[in-house]
């Protein structure tokens, strides 16, 4: 059971990384659309 908190925190970190990547991609796409 000792490894579970680390797994949860790594999942949260991965989720934030994916969300940031999606935001960056959508910002780039929007800048292309409105340029």
CSV table of C-alpha atoms in Angstrom, one decimal:
chain,number,residue,atom,x,y,z
A,1,UNK,CA,0.0,0.0,0.0
A,2,UNK,CA,3.0,2.3,0.3
A,3,UNK,CA,3.3,2.9,-3.4
A,4,UNK,CA,-0.3,4.1,-3.9
A,5,UNK,CA,0.2,7.9,-2.9
A,6,UNK,CA,3.1,8.1,-5.4
A,7,UNK,CA,1.0,6.5,-8.1
A,8,UNK,CA,-1.9,8.9,-7.5
A,9,UNK,CA,0.4,12.0,-7.5
A,10,UNK,CA,2.0,10.8,-10.8
A,11,UNK,CA,-1.4,10.3,-12.3
A,12,UNK,CA,-2.4,13.8,-11.3
A,13,UNK,CA,0.8,15.2,-12.7
A,14,UNK,CA,0.3,13.4,-16.0
A,15,UNK,CA,-3.3,14.7,-16.2
A,16,UNK,CA,-2.1,18.2,-15.7
A,17,UNK,CA,0.5,17.8,-18.4
A,18,UNK,CA,-2.1,16.4,-20.8
A,19,UNK,CA,-4.5,19.3,-20.0
A,20,UNK,CA,-1.7,21.9,-20.6
A,21,UNK,CA,-0.8,20.2,-23.9
A,22,UNK,CA,-4.4,20.4,-25.0
A,23,UNK,CA,-4.7,24.0,-24.0
A,24,UNK,CA,-1.5,24.9,-25.8
A,25,UNK,CA,-2.7,23.0,-29.0
A,26,UNK,CA,-6.1,24.7,-28.9
A,27,UNK,CA,-4.4,28.1,-28.4
A,28,UNK,CA,-2.2,27.5,-31.4
A,29,UNK,CA,-5.2,26.4,-33.5
A,30,UNK,CA,-7.2,29.5,-32.5
A,31,UNK,CA,-4.3,31.8,-33.3
A,32,UNK,CA,-4.1,30.2,-36.8
A,33,UNK,CA,-7.9,30.6,-37.2
A,34,UNK,CA,-8.0,34.3,-36.2
A,35,UNK,CA,-4.7,35.4,-37.7
